[in-house]
Amino acid sequence: MKLQCDVEVVNRMLPTYGMRSRGKGARAVLSIGRHVDKTSQRSNIYMMICTAKDRAGSKYKLKDNIEKFFTWFVEEGKATVRLKEPAVDVCLSKADANSLKNFLSAARLADRGSDASSLPLSTLTPVRARDVEQPKKKMTIVSKKDYPLTSNFPYSLEQLQVSYCKLSRVDMRMLSLKALRKLDLSNNHIKQLPATIGDLGCLSELVLHNNHLETFSDALCLSTLQRTLQLLDLSQNRLKYFPPHFCQLRELVNLKLDDNALVCLPSHAGRLQKLRFLSAAHNQLTVLPGDFRKLSLENLDLFGNPFIQANPLDHEMQLTFPLSLQEMASRVVANLRIPYGPHLVSAHLCRDLDRAKTCDCGCVCVNFFIKTAVSMNLHQVSHTVVLVDDMGGTDAPVQRFFCSLSCYSEFLDNSLQRGIR
């Protein structure tokens, strides 16, 4: 039985001499195995602790020698084993919770003098230096020759950068790194992201700059990334559209979309209430979504997009009279915020409701509406604005939707009164 974790052996007599323990553990390998006592020549079960400074290990007898187990925080990978002789506390931390439970169970059996055949014993031998190194938290690989083909990535990684390695897909070994907070796969040839990236429960930064991505999976938007992802860099890819649920990534603070082929931004962009930095320069944007007006940014860059000249009188009519029964029902569901899903209504109705638009009057329209665009100064939504064009402008067209002719007429009347064109 072996266990890798941080260990501090605290002598309980230190306070008697006016001394204190360091309060800091060292990386160690703990083993439970049989050892022959040199004085008595008897074979007993011992616990051996090997560290970087003591790779040969220190041995502690277990049978009838454990005074108490402290396991209040075992689910967090922490526990303490109090020995009678010598009078020390073996403090364990940063252990895998399941492995720690198994180790403590074996130590408990050894203390009771259980038959050795029922114990998962190990050979008590010195450990290798790499087994007692501090867990590696950061790794950077920037060439194909340095890419690990025969060894795994350290399980303890919190930051991983793999760039310029010509990866065509995400290595599934990366997706087992449960402590990963930043994953940088920039400057590769990745065409598609696996939905299992969403299983990285701590991931706050995902950098995919300069790859071959054509889509961003809707499954990722509905994964645990909703609660963790703060920075997403999709610049220099081949994206044209966003999935319907992209704005479920509501923890996003920084979103980089430069140099793609985007023809529109997410229709519900206003739901990204924590977004502060947005760059979508050099795309194919002609107009911004109506929800864009709800953003509150610190920095915005939309340079190099072919924005249209906004004119409220130019409109697209997608309105019929009377409204279809499906449209009326969909509006009621959306306006009353009635829960819906594929388990209640058909999938295509769910998609329609996910793409619902909000009229100036506050009501919702789904597939029947009047659409136009008005000019908006981008300083209304951002403290700092990169110029939209070479002419020094900071205005851009924003979509507006109207659920009825009366709403559109009222909007035109108000626009004319304010002299807005």
Short mmCIF file of C-alpha atoms in Angstrom, two decimals:
data_model
loop_
_atom_site.label_atom_id
_atom_site.label_comp_id
_atom_site.label_asym_id
_atom_site.label_seq_id
_atom_site.Cartn_x
_atom_site.Cartn_y
_atom_site.Cartn_z
CA MET A 1 0.00 0.00 0.00
CA LYS A 2 1.51 3.31 -1.10
CA LEU A 3 0.26 6.89 -0.88
CA GLN A 4 1.64 10.09 -2.42
CA CYS A 5 0.86 13.27 -0.50
CA ASP A 6 2.36 16.07 1.58
CA VAL A 7 3.54 14.94 5.02
CA GLU A 8 4.65 16.74 8.15
CA VAL A 9 5.83 14.70 11.14
CA VAL A 10 5.19 16.80 14.26
CA ASN A 11 6.89 15.89 17.54
CA ARG A 12 4.31 16.37 20.28
CA MET A 13 7.10 17.20 22.78
CA LEU A 14 8.10 20.41 20.94
CA PRO A 15 5.82 22.73 22.98
CA THR A 16 7.45 21.38 26.15
CA TYR A 17 10.76 22.79 24.93
CA GLY A 18 9.17 26.06 23.78
CA MET A 19 9.42 25.10 20.11
CA ARG A 20 6.86 25.05 17.31
CA SER A 21 6.51 22.94 14.20
CA ARG A 22 7.09 24.39 10.74
CA GLY A 23 3.46 23.97 9.80
CA LYS A 24 4.43 22.99 6.26
CA GLY A 25 4.48 19.51 4.75
CA ALA A 26 6.99 18.01 2.34
CA ARG A 27 6.10 15.85 -0.64
CA ALA A 28 6.40 12.22 0.37
CA VAL A 29 5.60 8.62 -0.47
CA LEU A 30 4.10 6.57 2.37
CA SER A 31 4.29 2.78 2.29
CA ILE A 32 2.91 0.06 4.53
CA GLY A 33 4.94 -3.14 4.50
CA ARG A 34 6.76 -5.81 6.43
CA HIS A 35 10.14 -5.10 8.03
CA VAL A 36 12.44 -7.19 10.25
CA ASP A 37 13.36 -5.39 13.48
CA LYS A 38 17.15 -5.58 13.89
CA THR A 39 17.04 -5.78 17.70
CA SER A 40 14.30 -8.34 18.17
CA GLN A 41 14.74 -10.05 14.79
CA ARG A 42 10.97 -10.13 14.54
CA SER A 43 8.97 -9.24 11.48
CA ASN A 44 6.44 -6.44 11.98
CA ILE A 45 4.25 -4.16 9.88
CA TYR A 46 5.70 -0.67 9.52
CA MET A 47 4.75 2.60 7.88
CA MET A 48 7.66 4.15 5.95
CA ILE A 49 7.80 7.83 4.98
CA CYS A 50 10.16 8.82 2.15
CA THR A 51 10.84 12.46 1.24
CA ALA A 52 13.24 14.26 -1.07
CA LYS A 53 15.63 14.79 1.86
CA ASP A 54 15.21 11.25 3.17
CA ARG A 55 14.64 8.98 0.20
CA ALA A 56 15.72 5.92 2.22
CA GLY A 57 12.75 6.60 4.48
CA SER A 58 11.86 6.68 8.17
CA LYS A 59 9.96 3.69 9.56
CA TYR A 60 7.24 3.66 12.24
CA LYS A 61 5.81 0.52 13.77
CA LEU A 62 2.02 0.24 13.38
CA LYS A 63 0.83 -2.73 15.48
CA ASP A 64 -0.69 -1.46 18.77
CA ASN A 65 1.08 1.85 18.14
CA ILE A 66 -1.65 4.16 16.78
CA GLU A 67 -3.24 6.30 19.47
CA LYS A 68 -5.82 8.02 17.27
CA PHE A 69 -6.88 8.85 13.71
CA PHE A 70 -8.06 12.38 12.87
CA THR A 71 -10.20 12.17 9.73
CA TRP A 72 -12.55 15.17 9.83
CA PHE A 73 -11.19 16.48 6.52
CA VAL A 74 -10.48 13.21 4.76
CA GLU A 75 -12.74 14.22 1.85
CA GLU A 76 -10.34 17.15 1.27
CA GLY A 77 -7.35 14.82 1.21
CA LYS A 78 -6.27 15.60 4.80
CA ALA A 79 -5.82 13.38 7.86
CA THR A 80 -3.55 12.90 10.89
CA VAL A 81 -2.23 9.66 12.39
CA ARG A 82 -1.16 10.02 16.04
CA LEU A 83 1.48 7.47 17.09
CA LYS A 84 2.22 6.36 20.65
CA GLU A 85 5.94 5.67 20.17
CA PRO A 86 7.58 7.92 19.15
CA ALA A 87 5.18 10.66 20.29
CA VAL A 88 4.56 12.17 16.86
CA ASP A 89 1.62 13.21 14.74
CA VAL A 90 1.90 12.27 11.06
CA CYS A 91 -0.04 15.03 9.29
CA LEU A 92 -1.15 14.17 5.74
CA SER A 93 -2.46 16.65 3.17
CA LYS A 94 -2.93 17.12 -0.59
CA ALA A 95 -3.75 13.44 -1.02
CA ASP A 96 -6.29 11.85 -3.31
CA ALA A 97 -9.31 11.34 -1.05
CA ASN A 98 -10.03 7.74 -2.10
CA SER A 99 -6.36 6.70 -1.90
CA LEU A 100 -6.12 8.31 1.53
CA LYS A 101 -9.15 6.40 2.80
CA ASN A 102 -7.67 3.10 1.58
CA PHE A 103 -4.32 3.91 3.20
CA LEU A 104 -5.90 4.77 6.55
CA SER A 105 -7.99 1.60 6.42
CA ALA A 106 -4.82 -0.49 5.89
CA ALA A 107 -3.06 1.35 8.76
CA ARG A 108 -6.04 0.68 11.04
CA LEU A 109 -5.93 -3.05 10.25
CA ALA A 110 -2.16 -3.14 10.85
CA ASP A 111 -2.62 -1.40 14.21
CA ARG A 112 -5.13 -4.08 15.27
CA GLY A 113 -2.69 -6.83 14.34
CA SER A 114 -4.78 -8.23 11.50
CA ASP A 115 -3.39 -11.12 9.51
CA ALA A 116 -0.73 -9.79 7.14
CA SER A 117 -2.27 -11.79 4.29
CA SER A 118 -5.33 -9.52 4.44
CA LEU A 119 -3.24 -6.35 4.09
CA PRO A 120 -2.18 -4.77 0.77
CA LEU A 121 1.52 -4.60 1.73
CA SER A 122 4.32 -2.97 -0.26
CA THR A 123 8.06 -3.49 -0.31
CA LEU A 124 9.74 -0.94 1.97
CA THR A 125 12.45 0.31 -0.39
CA PRO A 126 13.91 3.78 -1.10
CA VAL A 127 11.95 5.84 -3.62
CA ARG A 128 13.04 7.57 -6.81
CA ALA A 129 13.68 11.30 -6.75
CA ARG A 130 10.81 12.03 -9.15
CA ASP A 131 8.34 10.27 -6.83
CA VAL A 132 8.89 12.84 -4.08
CA GLU A 133 9.18 16.00 -6.18
CA GLN A 134 6.71 18.78 -5.43
CA PRO A 135 3.67 18.54 -7.71
CA LYS A 136 4.24 20.37 -10.96
CA LYS A 137 1.65 23.09 -11.49
CA LYS A 138 2.82 24.68 -14.75
CA MET A 139 4.06 23.20 -18.02
CA THR A 140 4.94 24.91 -21.31
CA ILE A 141 5.58 22.99 -24.54
CA VAL A 142 6.34 25.08 -27.63
CA SER A 143 7.82 22.58 -30.06
CA LYS A 144 6.75 19.23 -31.41
CA LYS A 145 9.97 17.50 -30.30
CA ASP A 146 9.21 18.32 -26.66
CA TYR A 147 5.68 16.90 -26.77
CA PRO A 148 5.27 13.93 -24.37
CA LEU A 149 4.36 10.84 -26.38
CA THR A 150 5.28 8.08 -23.92
CA SER A 151 4.61 9.78 -20.58
CA ASN A 152 1.50 11.39 -19.12
CA PHE A 153 1.04 15.02 -18.21
CA PRO A 154 1.59 15.60 -14.44
CA TYR A 155 -1.78 15.14 -12.75
CA SER A 156 -1.22 18.26 -10.62
CA LEU A 157 -0.98 20.74 -13.51
CA GLU A 158 -2.93 23.97 -13.13
CA GLN A 159 -1.53 25.70 -16.24
CA LEU A 160 -0.71 23.93 -19.50
CA GLN A 161 0.49 25.52 -22.73
CA VAL A 162 0.98 23.38 -25.83
CA SER A 163 1.75 25.58 -28.85
CA TYR A 164 3.39 25.12 -32.25
CA CYS A 165 3.02 21.33 -32.02
CA LYS A 166 0.78 20.94 -35.10
CA LEU A 167 -1.95 19.27 -33.05
CA SER A 168 -5.00 18.45 -35.19
CA ARG A 169 -7.10 17.49 -32.16
CA VAL A 170 -7.10 17.94 -28.40
CA ASP A 171 -5.10 15.23 -26.64
CA MET A 172 -7.56 13.35 -24.41
CA ARG A 173 -4.84 12.99 -21.74
CA MET A 174 -5.19 16.73 -21.11
CA LEU A 175 -8.83 16.25 -20.21
CA SER A 176 -7.96 14.14 -17.17
CA LEU A 177 -6.12 17.08 -15.53
CA LYS A 178 -8.84 17.95 -13.05
CA ALA A 179 -6.86 20.80 -11.41
CA LEU A 180 -6.32 22.61 -14.73
CA ARG A 181 -7.17 26.31 -14.59
CA LYS A 182 -5.55 27.55 -17.81
CA LEU A 183 -5.31 25.60 -21.06
CA ASP A 184 -3.43 27.26 -23.93
CA LEU A 185 -3.55 25.36 -27.23
CA SER A 186 -2.72 28.34 -29.44
CA ASN A 187 -0.91 28.06 -32.78
CA ASN A 188 -1.93 24.51 -33.67
CA HIS A 189 -4.18 22.94 -36.33
CA ILE A 190 -7.18 22.01 -34.16
CA LYS A 191 -10.44 21.84 -36.15
CA GLN A 192 -12.90 20.69 -33.48
CA LEU A 193 -13.15 20.77 -29.69
CA PRO A 194 -14.31 17.70 -27.77
CA ALA A 195 -17.32 18.26 -25.54
CA THR A 196 -15.34 16.70 -22.66
CA ILE A 197 -13.36 19.93 -22.26
CA GLY A 198 -16.46 20.94 -20.33
CA ASP A 199 -15.56 18.31 -17.70
CA LEU A 200 -12.54 20.38 -16.59
CA GLY A 201 -14.31 21.75 -13.54
CA CYS A 202 -11.68 24.39 -12.64
CA LEU A 203 -10.95 25.78 -16.13
CA SER A 204 -11.06 29.59 -16.12
CA GLU A 205 -8.90 30.38 -19.20
CA LEU A 206 -9.14 28.66 -22.59
CA VAL A 207 -6.79 29.99 -25.30
CA LEU A 208 -7.31 28.66 -28.85
CA HIS A 209 -5.69 31.50 -30.80
CA ASN A 210 -4.60 30.64 -34.36
CA ASN A 211 -6.17 27.24 -34.98
CA HIS A 212 -8.58 25.90 -37.64
CA LEU A 213 -11.81 25.96 -35.63
CA GLU A 214 -15.00 26.31 -37.66
CA THR A 215 -17.48 25.76 -34.83
CA PHE A 216 -17.71 26.14 -31.06
CA SER A 217 -19.77 23.32 -29.58
CA ASP A 218 -23.13 24.11 -27.99
CA ALA A 219 -22.38 21.31 -25.49
CA LEU A 220 -19.44 23.33 -24.16
CA CYS A 221 -21.76 26.27 -23.49
CA LEU A 222 -23.99 24.01 -21.38
CA SER A 223 -21.14 22.36 -19.46
CA THR A 224 -19.45 23.34 -16.18
CA LEU A 225 -17.67 26.07 -18.17
CA GLN A 226 -20.82 28.13 -17.46
CA ARG A 227 -19.57 28.53 -13.89
CA THR A 228 -15.80 28.75 -14.38
CA LEU A 229 -14.71 30.17 -17.76
CA GLN A 230 -13.56 33.81 -17.54
CA LEU A 231 -11.25 34.18 -20.56
CA LEU A 232 -11.92 32.69 -23.99
CA ASP A 233 -9.56 33.42 -26.90
CA LEU A 234 -10.91 32.21 -30.25
CA SER A 235 -9.02 34.74 -32.38
CA GLN A 236 -7.54 33.76 -35.76
CA ASN A 237 -9.81 30.82 -36.50
CA ARG A 238 -12.54 30.16 -39.09
CA LEU A 239 -15.68 30.78 -37.05
CA LYS A 240 -18.79 32.15 -38.78
CA TYR A 241 -21.52 31.72 -36.19
CA PHE A 242 -22.02 31.06 -32.51
CA PRO A 243 -24.10 28.23 -31.02
CA PRO A 244 -27.54 29.17 -29.58
CA HIS A 245 -26.45 28.84 -25.94
CA PHE A 246 -23.11 30.65 -26.19
CA CYS A 247 -24.29 33.36 -23.79
CA GLN A 248 -24.75 30.75 -21.06
CA LEU A 249 -21.02 31.31 -20.45
CA ARG A 250 -22.01 34.09 -18.07
CA GLU A 251 -18.73 34.23 -16.12
CA LEU A 252 -16.85 35.48 -19.19
CA VAL A 253 -14.81 38.62 -18.51
CA ASN A 254 -12.55 38.62 -21.58
CA LEU A 255 -13.64 37.42 -25.03
CA LYS A 256 -11.30 37.58 -28.05
CA LEU A 257 -12.78 36.91 -31.49
CA ASP A 258 -10.46 38.83 -33.85
CA ASP A 259 -9.66 37.60 -37.36
CA ASN A 260 -12.43 35.09 -37.91
CA ALA A 261 -15.24 35.07 -40.49
CA LEU A 262 -18.05 36.03 -38.09
CA VAL A 263 -21.16 37.43 -39.74
CA CYS A 264 -22.89 38.11 -36.42
CA LEU A 265 -22.23 38.22 -32.69
CA PRO A 266 -24.31 36.17 -30.21
CA SER A 267 -27.91 37.39 -30.31
CA HIS A 268 -28.20 37.41 -26.49
CA ALA A 269 -24.87 39.15 -25.87
CA GLY A 270 -26.50 41.28 -23.16
CA ARG A 271 -26.64 38.25 -20.88
CA LEU A 272 -22.85 38.38 -20.53
CA GLN A 273 -23.14 40.78 -17.62
CA LYS A 274 -19.56 40.20 -16.39
CA LEU A 275 -17.95 40.78 -19.79
CA ARG A 276 -15.48 43.69 -19.67
CA PHE A 277 -13.14 43.13 -22.64
CA LEU A 278 -14.44 42.28 -26.10
CA SER A 279 -12.44 42.28 -29.32
CA ALA A 280 -13.96 41.16 -32.63
CA ALA A 281 -11.84 43.11 -35.11
CA HIS A 282 -11.44 42.00 -38.74
CA ASN A 283 -14.55 39.88 -39.14
CA GLN A 284 -17.58 40.16 -41.45
CA LEU A 285 -19.95 41.93 -39.06
CA THR A 286 -22.47 44.19 -40.78
CA VAL A 287 -24.64 44.94 -37.75
CA LEU A 288 -24.57 44.32 -34.00
CA PRO A 289 -27.32 42.38 -32.17
CA GLY A 290 -29.94 44.43 -30.33
CA ASP A 291 -28.91 42.90 -26.99
CA PHE A 292 -25.49 44.51 -27.47
CA ARG A 293 -26.89 47.69 -25.89
CA LYS A 294 -27.07 45.97 -22.49
CA LEU A 295 -23.30 45.40 -22.24
CA SER A 296 -21.06 47.37 -19.88
CA LEU A 297 -17.48 47.05 -21.14
CA GLU A 298 -14.12 48.55 -20.30
CA ASN A 299 -12.57 47.97 -23.72
CA LEU A 300 -14.17 47.28 -27.11
CA ASP A 301 -12.47 46.68 -30.47
CA LEU A 302 -14.59 46.22 -33.61
CA PHE A 303 -12.16 47.68 -36.15
CA GLY A 304 -12.16 46.37 -39.70
CA ASN A 305 -15.76 45.11 -40.01
CA PRO A 306 -17.96 46.00 -43.04
CA PHE A 307 -20.74 47.67 -41.01
CA ILE A 308 -23.77 48.90 -42.98
CA GLN A 309 -25.03 52.48 -42.90
CA ALA A 310 -27.91 52.41 -40.40
CA ASN A 311 -31.26 53.87 -41.47
CA PRO A 312 -34.38 53.20 -39.34
CA LEU A 313 -36.57 53.66 -42.42
CA ASP A 314 -34.92 50.69 -44.10
CA HIS A 315 -36.59 47.69 -42.59
CA GLU A 316 -37.23 44.01 -43.13
CA MET A 317 -40.84 42.93 -42.71
CA GLN A 318 -41.35 39.42 -41.32
CA LEU A 319 -44.85 40.02 -40.03
CA THR A 320 -48.12 38.47 -41.19
CA PHE A 321 -51.70 39.10 -40.09
CA PRO A 322 -53.08 37.45 -38.20
CA LEU A 323 -50.14 35.91 -36.35
CA SER A 324 -49.89 32.14 -36.55
CA LEU A 325 -51.12 30.14 -33.58
CA GLN A 326 -47.56 28.83 -33.06
CA GLU A 327 -46.16 32.38 -32.91
CA MET A 328 -48.80 33.51 -30.43
CA ALA A 329 -48.18 30.48 -28.22
CA SER A 330 -44.41 30.97 -28.40
CA ARG A 331 -44.76 34.63 -27.42
CA VAL A 332 -46.86 33.69 -24.39
CA VAL A 333 -44.27 31.13 -23.29
CA ALA A 334 -41.43 33.66 -23.67
CA ASN A 335 -43.23 36.67 -22.16
CA LEU A 336 -44.48 34.72 -19.14
CA ARG A 337 -41.10 32.96 -18.78
CA ILE A 338 -42.74 29.56 -18.76
CA PRO A 339 -40.10 26.79 -18.52
CA TYR A 340 -39.64 24.76 -21.68
CA GLY A 341 -37.29 22.11 -23.02
CA PRO A 342 -37.03 19.21 -25.48
CA HIS A 343 -38.74 16.99 -22.88
CA LEU A 344 -41.82 19.24 -23.07
CA VAL A 345 -41.99 20.54 -26.66
CA SER A 346 -40.29 19.62 -29.93
CA ALA A 347 -36.63 20.52 -30.45
CA HIS A 348 -37.32 23.01 -33.28
CA LEU A 349 -39.71 24.98 -31.03
CA CYS A 350 -36.97 25.10 -28.37
CA ARG A 351 -34.54 26.48 -30.95
CA ASP A 352 -37.07 29.15 -31.96
CA LEU A 353 -37.60 30.19 -28.35
CA ASP A 354 -33.85 30.31 -27.73
CA ARG A 355 -33.58 32.79 -30.61
CA ALA A 356 -36.49 34.98 -29.52
CA LYS A 357 -36.12 38.76 -29.95
CA THR A 358 -37.21 41.53 -27.63
CA CYS A 359 -39.26 44.42 -28.97
CA ASP A 360 -38.76 48.01 -27.80
CA CYS A 361 -42.01 47.66 -25.86
CA GLY A 362 -40.48 44.83 -23.81
CA CYS A 363 -42.53 42.04 -25.37
CA VAL A 364 -40.98 39.08 -27.14
CA CYS A 365 -41.32 38.11 -30.78
CA VAL A 366 -40.10 34.80 -32.17
CA ASN A 367 -40.41 34.26 -35.94
CA PHE A 368 -42.64 37.24 -36.86
CA PHE A 369 -41.27 40.76 -36.46
CA ILE A 370 -40.09 43.94 -38.14
CA LYS A 371 -36.32 44.40 -38.18
CA THR A 372 -34.26 47.53 -38.75
CA ALA A 373 -30.97 49.02 -37.60
CA VAL A 374 -30.05 52.26 -35.86
CA SER A 375 -26.69 53.88 -35.30
CA MET A 376 -25.25 53.75 -31.78
CA ASN A 377 -22.16 55.38 -30.35
CA LEU A 378 -20.14 52.55 -28.88
CA HIS A 379 -19.11 54.70 -25.92
CA GLN A 380 -22.60 53.96 -24.61
CA VAL A 381 -21.50 50.41 -23.85
CA SER A 382 -17.72 50.74 -23.36
CA HIS A 383 -15.34 53.09 -21.55
CA THR A 384 -12.62 52.67 -24.20
CA VAL A 385 -13.45 52.11 -27.87
CA VAL A 386 -11.02 51.31 -30.66
CA LEU A 387 -12.03 53.28 -33.75
CA VAL A 388 -14.47 51.36 -35.93
CA ASP A 389 -12.95 52.58 -39.21
CA ASP A 390 -10.14 54.65 -40.69
CA MET A 391 -12.37 57.74 -40.57
CA GLY A 392 -12.19 57.94 -36.78
CA GLY A 393 -15.76 56.83 -36.15
CA THR A 394 -17.04 55.14 -33.00
CA ASP A 395 -20.60 54.55 -34.24
CA ALA A 396 -21.92 51.17 -35.35
CA PRO A 397 -25.33 49.86 -36.45
CA VAL A 398 -27.40 47.94 -33.91
CA GLN A 399 -30.43 45.77 -34.74
CA ARG A 400 -33.87 46.69 -33.44
CA PHE A 401 -36.88 44.38 -33.50
CA PHE A 402 -40.59 45.23 -33.27
CA CYS A 403 -43.40 42.84 -32.47
CA SER A 404 -46.09 44.88 -34.30
CA LEU A 405 -46.67 47.73 -36.74
CA SER A 406 -47.78 50.02 -33.92
CA CYS A 407 -44.47 49.52 -32.07
CA TYR A 408 -42.49 50.25 -35.23
CA SER A 409 -44.58 53.34 -36.01
CA GLU A 410 -44.12 54.67 -32.49
CA PHE A 411 -40.35 54.13 -32.80
CA LEU A 412 -40.24 56.07 -36.10
CA ASP A 413 -42.27 58.93 -34.63
CA ASN A 414 -39.92 59.19 -31.66
CA SER A 415 -36.87 58.99 -33.93
CA LEU A 416 -38.13 61.81 -36.15
CA GLN A 417 -38.91 63.95 -33.12
CA ARG A 418 -35.35 63.50 -31.83
CA GLY A 419 -33.92 64.12 -35.27
CA ILE A 420 -32.34 60.65 -35.43
CA ARG A 421 -31.73 59.32 -38.89
#
